Amino acid sequence: MAAASSSEHCRDSKSSFSPTPWPKIMPFKPHWTFAFLILAVCRCFADSDHEMEEFLKREYSLSKPYQGVGSSGSSHWELMGDAMVTTEQVRLTPDMQSRQGAVWSRMPCHLKDWEMQVHFKIHGQGKKNLNGDGLAIWYTKERMQKGPVFGNMDNFTGLGVFVDTYPNEEKHIEAQKKRYTPRTQRIFPFVLAMVGNGTISYDHERDGRPTELGGCNAMVRNLKHDTFLFIRYIRRRLTVMIDIDGQHEWRDCLDIPGVRLPQGYYFGASAITGDLSDNHDIISLKLYQLTVLRSPKEEQEESEDEITIPSVDNMDLLRMGDTEEGMSGIAIFFTVLFSMLGCIFLIVIGLVVYSHWNESRRKRFY
């Protein structure tokens, strides 16, 4: 207790000069300071958590008993194509070939920050990689449009999050007798996200690789437990997570800043089957409004920078990363090739030098 003894020493030395006694100084205790710091840190985290609150928006949500869905104009949701409502789910497609269906919100969403939790199920009789094609969750300007992108139109405007269950690119490469590299191979089913501005096409043959923001593998077929998809858009940041292991824990899938989505778009879900099929079911779509505290400066900046066309700030960097990833395979090939040629050249030079040295050594003996 060096601090305490020092204080007592000061007090005793001062008392000889003044008749008034000094007040007693409490000894310094490091553990009190440590406890105070822990409390302060916890308070900071608590304040951070309280900066955001969520509220369920029933007018943008779809859940049991699906009252009036698909049959009444008063419902907030509308069916399209082969979609049908049962007591347990909204079935977008049955396990039959060449079907497509969708369910779309009738009301545009004007929330700035939101979170969508999707309870879904994909199941069928097909074995692994003999099923298809997958489902999509949408937040787009257009609605109720049939098309080839998981049952929705191509060149859409807005956000699409896809649960792709069939590896088109892999089968295409196998048909051409080419070989996947570990860098490019992915495991299906695969979850990915894409932002379209009305002019960008989804590359079906390459499973959306050229335009994807990111993704993760998700083994979601024929599971006995519930499967969930989580989509959050807050402060122009898109986060996608999955809960597919039956542990009630979210697993990170992608997290992309700089995603610009206008307000006033429609939520929807769609699915499609081709030569291969699956049951694609939506059990619930629950939308939460997120209230986030913003500084006056942030409010002003967002009001001045109004979003009218969907975009991603770092999309060029993401594409550059894909290009560099593709070029790295070529670079490795040429590196190995030139290394082998260099080794052969050095061996030849070594043999020539050795032969000359051996010949000159023989001449010295004559």
Coordinates of C-alpha atoms in Angstrom, one line a residue, residues 126-303:
G126 CA -35.0 -35.4 -55.3
K127 CA -31.6 -36.5 -54.2
K128 CA -28.6 -34.1 -53.8
N129 CA -28.0 -31.9 -56.8
L130 CA -31.1 -33.5 -58.4
N131 CA -33.4 -30.8 -57.1
G132 CA -34.1 -27.2 -58.0
D133 CA -34.1 -24.4 -58.4
G134 CA -34.5 -22.3 -55.2
L135 CA -36.3 -19.3 -53.8
A136 CA -35.8 -15.6 -53.4
I137 CA -36.7 -12.8 -51.0
W138 CA -37.3 -9.5 -52.7
Y139 CA -37.4 -5.8 -52.0
T140 CA -38.0 -4.2 -55.4
K141 CA -39.7 -1.5 -57.3
E142 CA -41.5 -4.0 -59.5
R143 CA -44.0 -6.6 -58.2
M144 CA -46.1 -9.4 -59.6
Q145 CA -43.8 -10.0 -62.6
K146 CA -43.1 -13.5 -63.7
G147 CA -39.6 -14.3 -65.0
P148 CA -36.5 -16.5 -65.0
V149 CA -34.8 -15.2 -61.8
F150 CA -36.3 -17.6 -59.2
G151 CA -39.7 -16.8 -60.5
N152 CA -39.3 -13.1 -60.8
M153 CA -38.4 -10.8 -63.7
D154 CA -34.8 -10.2 -64.8
N155 CA -33.3 -6.7 -64.8
F156 CA -35.1 -6.0 -61.5
T157 CA -34.8 -2.8 -59.5
G158 CA -33.9 -3.3 -55.9
L159 CA -32.6 -6.1 -53.7
G160 CA -32.8 -9.9 -54.1
V161 CA -31.6 -12.5 -51.6
F162 CA -31.5 -15.9 -53.2
V163 CA -31.4 -19.4 -51.7
D164 CA -30.0 -21.2 -54.8
T165 CA -30.2 -25.0 -54.6
Y166 CA -28.9 -26.1 -58.0
P167 CA -25.3 -25.6 -59.2
N168 CA -25.8 -24.5 -62.8
E169 CA -22.2 -23.3 -63.3
E170 CA -20.7 -26.5 -61.9
K171 CA -22.9 -28.7 -64.2
H172 CA -22.0 -26.4 -67.2
I173 CA -18.3 -26.8 -66.5
E174 CA -18.7 -30.6 -66.1
A175 CA -20.5 -30.8 -69.4
Q176 CA -17.5 -29.0 -71.0
K177 CA -15.2 -31.4 -69.3
K178 CA -13.4 -28.6 -67.5
R179 CA -12.3 -28.7 -63.9
Y180 CA -13.2 -26.7 -60.9
T181 CA -10.4 -25.2 -58.9
P182 CA -10.7 -25.0 -55.1
R183 CA -10.8 -21.2 -55.4
T184 CA -13.9 -21.2 -57.5
Q185 CA -15.8 -24.2 -56.2
R186 CA -18.7 -23.7 -53.9
I187 CA -21.1 -25.9 -52.0
F188 CA -24.8 -25.9 -52.8
P189 CA -27.4 -24.8 -51.6
F190 CA -25.9 -21.3 -51.5
V191 CA -27.3 -18.0 -50.2
L192 CA -26.3 -14.9 -52.0
A193 CA -27.5 -11.3 -52.5
M194 CA -27.7 -9.0 -55.5
V195 CA -28.7 -5.3 -56.0
G196 CA -30.1 -4.4 -59.4
N197 CA -30.8 -1.0 -60.9
G198 CA -33.1 -2.1 -63.8
T199 CA -30.3 -2.7 -66.3
I200 CA -28.2 -5.5 -64.6
S201 CA -29.1 -9.0 -65.6
Y202 CA -28.8 -12.0 -63.4
D203 CA -26.4 -14.5 -64.9
H204 CA -28.2 -17.8 -64.5
E205 CA -25.5 -19.9 -66.1
R206 CA -23.0 -18.7 -63.5
D207 CA -25.3 -18.8 -60.5
G208 CA -25.2 -15.0 -60.2
R209 CA -21.4 -14.8 -59.5
P210 CA -20.7 -11.6 -61.6
T211 CA -23.2 -9.5 -59.7
E212 CA -23.3 -11.1 -56.2
L213 CA -22.4 -9.0 -53.1
G214 CA -21.4 -12.1 -51.2
G215 CA -22.8 -15.3 -49.9
C216 CA -22.5 -18.5 -47.9
N217 CA -23.3 -22.2 -48.2
A218 CA -26.5 -23.3 -46.4
M219 CA -27.6 -26.9 -46.3
V220 CA -31.3 -26.2 -46.0
R221 CA -33.0 -29.1 -47.9
N222 CA -35.1 -31.8 -46.2
L223 CA -34.3 -30.7 -42.7
K224 CA -36.5 -31.8 -39.8
H225 CA -36.0 -28.6 -37.8
D226 CA -36.9 -25.0 -38.8
T227 CA -34.8 -22.9 -41.1
F228 CA -34.6 -19.1 -41.0
L229 CA -33.1 -16.3 -43.1
F230 CA -32.3 -12.9 -41.6
I231 CA -32.0 -9.7 -43.7
R232 CA -31.2 -6.4 -42.1
Y233 CA -30.9 -3.0 -43.7
I234 CA -29.6 -0.3 -41.4
R235 CA -27.6 2.9 -42.0
R236 CA -27.1 1.8 -45.6
R237 CA -25.6 -1.5 -44.5
L238 CA -26.9 -4.9 -45.7
T239 CA -26.5 -7.9 -43.4
V240 CA -27.7 -11.4 -44.1
M241 CA -27.6 -14.2 -41.6
I242 CA -29.0 -17.8 -41.4
D243 CA -30.2 -20.1 -38.7
I244 CA -30.3 -23.6 -40.2
D245 CA -28.7 -25.8 -37.6
G246 CA -31.6 -26.1 -35.2
Q247 CA -29.6 -24.3 -32.5
H248 CA -31.6 -21.0 -32.6
E249 CA -28.3 -19.1 -33.4
W250 CA -27.7 -16.8 -36.2
R251 CA -24.7 -17.5 -38.4
D252 CA -23.1 -14.7 -40.5
C253 CA -23.5 -14.9 -44.3
L254 CA -22.6 -11.5 -45.6
D255 CA -22.2 -7.9 -44.4
I256 CA -21.9 -5.2 -47.0
P257 CA -21.7 -1.4 -46.2
G258 CA -22.6 1.3 -48.7
V259 CA -25.8 -0.4 -50.0
R260 CA -28.2 2.2 -51.2
L261 CA -31.9 1.2 -51.4
P262 CA -34.7 3.7 -52.0
Q263 CA -37.8 3.7 -49.9
G264 CA -41.2 2.8 -51.3
Y265 CA -40.4 -0.6 -52.7
Y266 CA -42.3 -3.9 -52.3
F267 CA -41.4 -7.0 -50.3
G268 CA -42.0 -10.4 -51.9
A269 CA -40.9 -14.0 -52.1
S270 CA -40.8 -16.2 -55.2
A271 CA -39.6 -19.6 -56.4
I272 CA -39.2 -21.6 -59.6
T273 CA -38.6 -25.2 -60.7
G274 CA -37.4 -26.5 -64.0
D275 CA -36.5 -30.0 -65.0
L276 CA -35.7 -30.6 -61.3
S277 CA -38.1 -29.6 -58.6
D278 CA -38.7 -29.0 -54.9
N279 CA -41.4 -27.8 -52.5
H280 CA -40.6 -24.2 -51.7
D281 CA -42.5 -23.0 -48.7
I282 CA -42.8 -19.7 -46.8
I283 CA -44.0 -20.2 -43.2
S284 CA -43.7 -16.5 -42.3
L285 CA -42.2 -13.2 -43.3
K286 CA -41.9 -10.8 -40.3
L287 CA -40.8 -7.3 -40.9
Y288 CA -39.5 -5.1 -38.1
Q289 CA -39.0 -1.4 -38.1
L290 CA -35.7 -0.4 -36.6
T291 CA -35.5 2.9 -34.9
V292 CA -31.9 4.2 -34.9
L293 CA -30.7 7.3 -33.2
R294 CA -28.9 9.6 -35.6
S295 CA -27.0 12.8 -35.0
P296 CA -28.3 16.0 -36.6
K297 CA -25.4 15.9 -39.0
E298 CA -26.2 12.3 -40.1
E299 CA -29.9 13.3 -40.6
Q300 CA -28.8 16.3 -42.7
E301 CA -26.4 14.2 -44.8
E302 CA -29.0 11.5 -45.5
S303 CA -31.7 14.1 -46.4

